[in-house]
């Protein structure tokens, strides 16, 4: 997968030096969940999915997206709510929660920080605000250049833009290749964010790191040119070894290994007549199930807390999506968990399944502890 793709400009800087770093071929749309029992249409699994990186600004991005579907709204995990409260507290201690107004650019996956700011006396507004929030929202914007300009314009002259992202360095270091999905148009590093924000007259002033999704970063950006704090410089230095071209291209090997090892484990469980279910009809599982050729004979069903997904099936497969109550009643031998951040929550919620959780991992499924 060598060479540079010419033609479509970078979503961030409009540069034309775009190099493919991860190509999953044609897979199902990550946000389309057909009704359970419906036939698998050939067009359902025919959507190209590739990540390019810009040689000019360093932005990793979705090469194209021909999907036009609406994702059933999921349930916000407790881990995400806990992290939001922690983040707001940290920003407050840093003295950045100044002013009286707040505006949020939300994520289509749900979740909001607004109540946390309202509790601190801020008023929610639609226009220019003293504090502008964006938690995993901006990555859903096809035109990244315009999206950053919009958020800069919404931030008051002495205000702050708080932007949280799932670190591209984490995606590479932890082998989270299936973070690449339709509808997610950009994957960030501090270095790329600094360039994108500089283009709209803002600077990254502060940064905070969190364990969510194995590594997320929250940056505080302000208008004008300011020197970044030590935390920003530390994050940028730590990210650098995982965000160069060679490291990014290593995701392809990780992808191939991950799909192969999952299929090997599922085949072994089927041969031993072990009943495997999964928990979490998340977008990360869609491409993985497709590449591994997973079907109902290997995973009987996927449980999900979202009523909007129950009664449907995983895209590109015949695997139905059921309620957590149905999962407990089924008493499976193993429950595959695609998102390890959910483990503390599901273990506490479903003690009947203790000892049966298996974490999906690029190095092969492992016992959930």
Short mmCIF file of C-alpha atoms in Angstrom, two decimals:
data_model
loop_
_atom_site.label_atom_id
_atom_site.label_comp_id
_atom_site.label_asym_id
_atom_site.label_seq_id
_atom_site.Cartn_x
_atom_site.Cartn_y
_atom_site.Cartn_z
CA UNK A 1 0.00 0.00 0.00
CA UNK A 2 2.66 2.45 -1.09
CA UNK A 3 2.43 5.70 -3.00
CA UNK A 4 0.59 8.97 -2.69
CA UNK A 5 -3.06 9.51 -3.56
CA UNK A 6 -3.49 12.65 -5.64
CA UNK A 7 -6.80 14.32 -6.32
CA UNK A 8 -8.99 14.82 -3.23
CA UNK A 9 -7.46 17.41 -0.96
CA UNK A 10 -6.73 16.95 2.72
CA UNK A 11 -9.84 17.45 4.84
CA UNK A 12 -7.86 19.78 7.08
CA UNK A 13 -5.36 21.82 5.05
CA UNK A 14 -6.46 21.03 1.46
CA UNK A 15 -2.99 19.64 0.69
CA UNK A 16 -2.79 16.91 -1.97
CA UNK A 17 -0.01 14.73 -0.52
CA UNK A 18 -2.20 11.95 0.88
CA UNK A 19 -0.63 8.56 1.58
CA UNK A 20 -2.75 5.45 2.30
CA UNK A 21 -1.76 3.82 5.60
CA UNK A 22 -4.61 1.36 6.25
CA UNK A 23 -6.96 -0.20 3.72
CA UNK A 24 -9.73 -2.54 4.89
CA UNK A 25 -11.19 -3.01 1.42
CA UNK A 26 -14.97 -3.14 1.21
CA UNK A 27 -16.86 -3.69 4.45
CA UNK A 28 -20.35 -3.00 5.86
CA UNK A 29 -21.30 0.49 6.95
CA UNK A 30 -20.48 0.89 10.64
CA UNK A 31 -23.75 2.61 11.49
CA UNK A 32 -26.36 0.56 9.63
CA UNK A 33 -28.03 -2.20 11.64
CA UNK A 34 -30.59 -4.12 9.51
CA UNK A 35 -33.53 -5.90 11.09
CA UNK A 36 -32.71 -9.33 12.50
CA UNK A 37 -33.53 -12.10 10.06
CA UNK A 38 -33.30 -9.87 6.99
CA UNK A 39 -31.25 -11.09 4.04
CA UNK A 40 -27.68 -9.83 3.66
CA UNK A 41 -27.67 -7.71 0.53
CA UNK A 42 -24.45 -7.61 -1.50
CA UNK A 43 -24.53 -3.83 -1.42
CA UNK A 44 -24.49 -3.99 2.38
CA UNK A 45 -20.87 -5.10 2.47
CA UNK A 46 -19.54 -2.99 -0.41
CA UNK A 47 -18.34 0.21 1.27
CA UNK A 48 -14.63 1.14 0.89
CA UNK A 49 -12.82 1.90 4.14
CA UNK A 50 -9.33 3.41 4.07
CA UNK A 51 -7.21 5.76 6.17
CA UNK A 52 -4.91 8.31 4.51
CA UNK A 53 -2.42 10.66 6.16
CA UNK A 54 -1.60 14.14 4.91
CA UNK A 55 2.07 14.85 4.26
CA UNK A 56 1.57 18.57 4.86
CA UNK A 57 -0.38 18.83 8.13
CA UNK A 58 -0.14 15.26 9.42
CA UNK A 59 -3.89 14.73 9.74
CA UNK A 60 -4.93 11.07 9.51
CA UNK A 61 -8.30 10.89 7.82
CA UNK A 62 -11.02 8.76 6.26
CA UNK A 63 -10.29 8.54 2.55
CA UNK A 64 -13.92 8.37 1.45
CA UNK A 65 -17.35 7.59 2.80
CA UNK A 66 -20.18 6.48 0.53
CA UNK A 67 -22.47 5.48 3.40
CA UNK A 68 -25.71 7.36 4.04
CA UNK A 69 -27.17 5.71 7.09
CA UNK A 70 -28.30 6.81 10.53
CA UNK A 71 -26.91 5.03 13.56
CA UNK A 72 -29.35 3.94 16.27
CA UNK A 73 -28.41 5.98 19.35
CA UNK A 74 -26.34 4.01 21.82
CA UNK A 75 -26.22 4.16 25.59
CA UNK A 76 -23.41 6.26 27.06
CA UNK A 77 -21.05 4.01 29.07
CA UNK A 78 -20.43 4.81 32.73
CA UNK A 79 -16.70 5.07 31.97
CA UNK A 80 -17.41 7.97 29.63
CA UNK A 81 -19.56 9.79 32.20
CA UNK A 82 -16.92 9.32 34.90
CA UNK A 83 -14.19 10.65 32.64
CA UNK A 84 -16.27 13.71 31.71
CA UNK A 85 -16.64 14.66 35.39
CA UNK A 86 -12.91 14.16 35.94
CA UNK A 87 -12.06 16.29 32.90
CA UNK A 88 -14.26 19.20 33.92
CA UNK A 89 -12.78 19.13 37.42
CA UNK A 90 -9.23 19.22 36.04
CA UNK A 91 -10.01 22.11 33.70
CA UNK A 92 -11.59 24.03 36.58
CA UNK A 93 -8.48 23.53 38.72
CA UNK A 94 -6.40 24.92 35.85
CA UNK A 95 -8.46 28.11 35.95
CA UNK A 96 -9.86 27.82 32.42
CA UNK A 97 -13.56 27.76 33.30
CA UNK A 98 -13.92 31.54 33.10
CA UNK A 99 -16.98 33.49 32.01
CA UNK A 100 -20.68 32.68 32.11
CA UNK A 101 -21.65 31.01 28.82
CA UNK A 102 -21.04 27.57 27.32
CA UNK A 103 -21.70 26.03 23.94
CA UNK A 104 -21.31 22.36 23.02
CA UNK A 105 -20.65 20.78 19.64
CA UNK A 106 -21.99 17.33 20.39
CA UNK A 107 -21.18 13.86 19.12
CA UNK A 108 -23.81 11.82 17.25
CA UNK A 109 -22.97 8.94 19.61
CA UNK A 110 -24.53 10.83 22.50
CA UNK A 111 -23.16 12.04 25.79
CA UNK A 112 -22.85 15.64 26.93
CA UNK A 113 -20.77 17.76 29.28
CA UNK A 114 -23.32 20.55 29.44
CA UNK A 115 -24.95 19.55 32.76
CA UNK A 116 -21.51 19.61 34.39
CA UNK A 117 -20.99 23.21 33.27
CA UNK A 118 -24.54 24.30 34.06
CA UNK A 119 -23.99 23.02 37.61
CA UNK A 120 -21.08 25.46 37.79
CA UNK A 121 -23.29 28.41 36.82
CA UNK A 122 -22.78 28.50 33.05
CA UNK A 123 -25.65 29.28 30.66
CA UNK A 124 -26.04 27.17 27.52
CA UNK A 125 -26.04 29.39 24.39
CA UNK A 126 -26.14 28.86 20.62
CA UNK A 127 -23.80 31.68 19.66
CA UNK A 128 -20.38 32.83 20.86
CA UNK A 129 -19.48 31.37 24.27
CA UNK A 130 -16.80 31.68 26.91
CA UNK A 131 -16.36 27.89 27.02
CA UNK A 132 -16.82 25.78 23.89
CA UNK A 133 -17.01 22.01 24.31
CA UNK A 134 -16.27 19.29 21.78
CA UNK A 135 -15.96 15.74 23.12
CA UNK A 136 -15.41 13.36 20.17
CA UNK A 137 -17.65 15.55 18.03
CA UNK A 138 -15.39 17.22 15.50
CA UNK A 139 -14.11 13.94 14.08
CA UNK A 140 -17.56 13.44 12.54
CA UNK A 141 -17.18 16.51 10.29
CA UNK A 142 -16.22 15.69 6.65
CA UNK A 143 -14.83 19.20 6.11
CA UNK A 144 -12.32 19.50 8.93
CA UNK A 145 -11.07 22.91 7.87
CA UNK A 146 -14.57 24.38 8.06
CA UNK A 147 -15.29 22.59 11.34
CA UNK A 148 -12.27 24.12 13.08
CA UNK A 149 -13.17 27.56 11.72
CA UNK A 150 -16.71 27.17 13.07
CA UNK A 151 -15.49 26.27 16.57
CA UNK A 152 -12.96 29.10 16.58
CA UNK A 153 -15.70 31.56 15.63
CA UNK A 154 -17.89 30.23 18.45
CA UNK A 155 -15.17 30.81 21.06
CA UNK A 156 -15.19 34.22 22.72
CA UNK A 157 -12.01 36.33 22.30
CA UNK A 158 -10.89 35.48 25.84
CA UNK A 159 -12.62 32.09 25.91
CA UNK A 160 -11.41 28.51 25.66
CA UNK A 161 -12.13 25.66 23.28
CA UNK A 162 -12.03 22.27 25.06
CA UNK A 163 -11.59 19.50 22.53
CA UNK A 164 -11.23 15.84 23.45
CA UNK A 165 -9.97 13.22 21.02
CA UNK A 166 -9.07 9.54 20.92
CA UNK A 167 -5.34 9.74 20.35
CA UNK A 168 -4.02 8.52 17.00
CA UNK A 169 -0.90 7.43 18.88
CA UNK A 170 -3.08 5.21 21.09
CA UNK A 171 -4.79 3.74 18.05
CA UNK A 172 -1.40 2.76 16.66
CA UNK A 173 0.32 1.69 19.88
CA UNK A 174 -2.64 -0.39 21.09
CA UNK A 175 -3.45 -1.79 17.65
CA UNK A 176 -6.92 -0.22 17.65
CA UNK A 177 -7.17 -0.29 13.86
CA UNK A 178 -10.94 -0.76 14.06
CA UNK A 179 -11.28 2.79 15.38
CA UNK A 180 -11.26 3.48 11.63
CA UNK A 181 -14.91 3.55 10.60
CA UNK A 182 -17.35 5.28 8.31
CA UNK A 183 -18.51 8.60 9.71
CA UNK A 184 -15.24 9.22 11.58
CA UNK A 185 -13.42 11.54 9.22
CA UNK A 186 -10.31 12.45 11.23
CA UNK A 187 -7.87 10.91 13.74
CA UNK A 188 -5.77 13.38 15.69
CA UNK A 189 -2.37 13.98 17.19
CA UNK A 190 -1.38 17.11 19.11
CA UNK A 191 0.95 18.07 16.26
CA UNK A 192 -1.86 17.92 13.69
CA UNK A 193 -4.25 19.79 16.00
CA UNK A 194 -1.72 22.56 16.53
CA UNK A 195 -1.50 23.09 12.76
CA UNK A 196 -5.27 22.97 12.26
CA UNK A 197 -5.90 25.42 15.08
CA UNK A 198 -3.11 27.77 14.02
CA UNK A 199 -4.86 28.04 10.64
CA UNK A 200 -7.91 29.51 12.40
CA UNK A 201 -5.97 31.80 14.73
CA UNK A 202 -5.88 29.62 17.83
CA UNK A 203 -3.18 27.87 19.87
CA UNK A 204 -3.13 24.71 21.98
CA UNK A 205 -2.37 26.02 25.46
CA UNK A 206 -2.96 23.03 27.78
CA UNK A 207 -3.46 19.28 27.59
CA UNK A 208 -4.70 16.51 29.89
CA UNK A 209 -4.45 12.74 29.36
CA UNK A 210 -7.00 10.09 30.37
CA UNK A 211 -7.09 6.29 30.35
CA UNK A 212 -10.44 6.17 28.49
CA UNK A 213 -10.18 3.99 25.36
CA UNK A 214 -6.58 3.24 26.43
CA UNK A 215 -5.59 6.84 25.79
CA UNK A 216 -7.56 10.02 25.12
CA UNK A 217 -6.38 13.61 25.26
CA UNK A 218 -8.22 16.81 26.12
CA UNK A 219 -6.72 20.04 24.85
CA UNK A 220 -7.53 23.60 25.82
CA UNK A 221 -7.14 26.04 22.92
CA UNK A 222 -7.25 29.85 23.04
CA UNK A 223 -7.18 32.65 20.49
CA UNK A 224 -3.84 34.09 19.49
CA UNK A 225 -0.31 32.74 19.68
CA UNK A 226 0.63 31.34 23.09
CA UNK A 227 3.31 28.95 24.26
CA UNK A 228 1.98 25.46 25.05
CA UNK A 229 2.44 24.20 28.59
CA UNK A 230 4.69 21.31 29.57
CA UNK A 231 1.83 18.81 29.28
CA UNK A 232 1.25 19.71 25.62
CA UNK A 233 4.94 19.30 24.84
CA UNK A 234 5.03 15.97 26.70
CA UNK A 235 2.01 14.59 24.82
CA UNK A 236 3.46 15.68 21.48
CA UNK A 237 6.80 14.03 22.24
CA UNK A 238 5.14 10.80 23.38
CA UNK A 239 2.90 10.69 20.31
CA UNK A 240 5.66 11.26 17.77
CA UNK A 241 7.02 7.70 17.65
CA UNK A 242 3.55 6.30 16.94
CA UNK A 243 2.38 8.83 14.36
CA UNK A 244 5.12 8.81 11.74
CA UNK A 245 4.40 7.17 8.39
CA UNK A 246 6.10 3.89 9.20
CA UNK A 247 4.22 3.42 12.46
CA UNK A 248 0.89 4.24 10.81
CA UNK A 249 1.48 1.75 8.03
CA UNK A 250 2.07 -0.94 10.67
CA UNK A 251 -1.67 -0.86 11.37
CA UNK A 252 -2.21 -3.01 8.29
CA UNK A 253 -0.22 -5.90 9.78
CA UNK A 254 -2.06 -5.51 13.08
CA UNK A 255 -5.40 -5.66 11.26
CA UNK A 256 -4.60 -8.86 9.44
CA UNK A 257 -3.31 -10.54 12.61
CA UNK A 258 -6.29 -9.45 14.70
CA UNK A 259 -8.87 -10.86 12.28
CA UNK A 260 -6.91 -14.10 11.92
CA UNK A 261 -6.50 -14.68 15.67
CA UNK A 262 -10.15 -13.93 16.46
CA UNK A 263 -11.35 -16.35 13.80
CA UNK A 264 -8.92 -19.00 15.06
CA UNK A 265 -10.24 -18.66 18.62
CA UNK A 266 -13.88 -18.74 17.53
CA UNK A 267 -13.27 -21.82 15.39
CA UNK A 268 -11.61 -23.51 18.36
CA UNK A 269 -14.54 -22.66 20.64
CA UNK A 270 -17.02 -23.99 18.06
CA UNK A 271 -15.03 -27.22 17.73
CA UNK A 272 -15.23 -27.63 21.53
CA UNK A 273 -18.99 -26.88 21.43
CA UNK A 274 -18.57 -23.77 23.56
CA UNK A 275 -21.34 -21.20 23.13
CA UNK A 276 -19.90 -17.75 22.49
CA UNK A 277 -21.92 -14.54 22.65
CA UNK A 278 -20.66 -10.96 22.48
CA UNK A 279 -21.51 -7.76 24.30
CA UNK A 280 -21.67 -4.33 22.67
CA UNK A 281 -22.94 -3.80 19.12
CA UNK A 282 -20.29 -1.14 18.65
CA UNK A 283 -18.94 0.22 15.40
CA UNK A 284 -15.52 -1.27 16.22
CA UNK A 285 -16.94 -4.77 15.87
CA UNK A 286 -18.41 -4.24 12.41
CA UNK A 287 -15.22 -4.24 10.33
CA UNK A 288 -13.63 -6.87 12.59
CA UNK A 289 -16.53 -9.31 12.18
CA UNK A 290 -16.47 -8.71 8.43
CA UNK A 291 -12.73 -9.29 8.00
CA UNK A 292 -12.80 -12.35 10.28
CA UNK A 293 -15.82 -13.82 8.49
CA UNK A 294 -17.80 -14.12 11.73
CA UNK A 295 -21.31 -15.61 11.55
CA UNK A 296 -24.02 -16.91 13.86
CA UNK A 297 -22.39 -20.33 14.01
CA UNK A 298 -19.42 -18.72 15.78
CA UNK A 299 -21.10 -15.95 17.80
CA UNK A 300 -24.71 -16.76 18.66
CA UNK A 301 -25.77 -13.15 19.35
CA UNK A 302 -24.50 -9.74 20.43
CA UNK A 303 -26.13 -8.11 23.46
CA UNK A 304 -26.46 -4.35 23.61
CA UNK A 305 -28.04 -2.01 26.16
CA UNK A 306 -29.50 0.25 23.46
CA UNK A 307 -33.17 -0.63 22.76
CA UNK A 308 -32.72 0.95 19.30
CA UNK A 309 -30.27 -1.80 18.33
CA UNK A 310 -32.12 -4.74 19.84
CA UNK A 311 -34.08 -6.75 17.29
CA UNK A 312 -31.57 -5.88 14.59
CA UNK A 313 -28.44 -7.68 13.43
CA UNK A 314 -24.77 -6.90 13.05
CA UNK A 315 -24.06 -5.39 9.62
CA UNK A 316 -22.87 -7.91 7.05
CA UNK A 317 -23.63 -10.90 9.29
CA UNK A 318 -26.58 -13.00 10.42
CA UNK A 319 -25.74 -12.36 14.10
CA UNK A 320 -28.78 -10.92 15.94
CA UNK A 321 -28.59 -8.13 18.53
CA UNK A 322 -30.36 -8.99 21.77
CA UNK A 323 -30.99 -7.37 25.13
CA UNK A 324 -28.65 -7.87 28.10
CA UNK A 325 -31.47 -9.76 29.87
CA UNK A 326 -31.58 -12.26 27.01
CA UNK A 327 -27.82 -12.66 27.25
CA UNK A 328 -28.03 -13.51 30.95
CA UNK A 329 -30.84 -16.02 30.33
CA UNK A 330 -28.79 -17.71 27.59
CA UNK A 331 -26.01 -18.55 30.08
CA UNK A 332 -23.24 -18.57 27.44
CA UNK A 333 -19.87 -20.20 28.02
CA UNK A 334 -18.04 -17.03 26.97
CA UNK A 335 -18.96 -13.40 26.29
CA UNK A 336 -16.62 -11.53 23.95
CA UNK A 337 -16.23 -7.86 24.90
CA UNK A 338 -15.02 -5.62 22.08
CA UNK A 339 -14.50 -2.54 24.27
CA UNK A 340 -12.41 -3.22 27.38
CA UNK A 341 -13.51 0.05 29.02
CA UNK A 342 -16.91 -1.58 29.58
CA UNK A 343 -15.52 -4.45 31.67
CA UNK A 344 -15.90 -2.90 35.16
CA UNK A 345 -19.42 -1.78 34.32
CA UNK A 346 -20.66 -5.08 32.88
CA UNK A 347 -19.02 -7.16 35.61
CA UNK A 348 -20.83 -5.11 38.24
CA UNK A 349 -24.10 -5.13 36.36
CA UNK A 350 -24.14 -8.82 35.42
CA UNK A 351 -22.57 -10.86 38.25
CA UNK A 352 -24.23 -13.96 36.76
CA UNK A 353 -21.67 -13.79 33.93
CA UNK A 354 -18.61 -13.49 36.14
CA UNK A 355 -15.73 -15.59 34.85
CA UNK A 356 -17.14 -15.71 31.31
CA UNK A 357 -15.92 -12.36 29.97
CA UNK A 358 -13.30 -12.51 27.22
CA UNK A 359 -11.59 -9.35 25.99
CA UNK A 360 -11.11 -8.93 22.27
CA UNK A 361 -7.50 -7.94 21.59
CA UNK A 362 -5.26 -7.65 18.51
CA UNK A 363 -2.95 -10.22 20.13
CA UNK A 364 -5.84 -12.65 20.53
CA UNK A 365 -8.84 -12.98 22.88
CA UNK A 366 -7.90 -12.97 26.56
CA UNK A 367 -9.68 -13.57 29.86
CA UNK A 368 -11.38 -10.48 31.25
CA UNK A 369 -10.14 -9.60 34.74
#
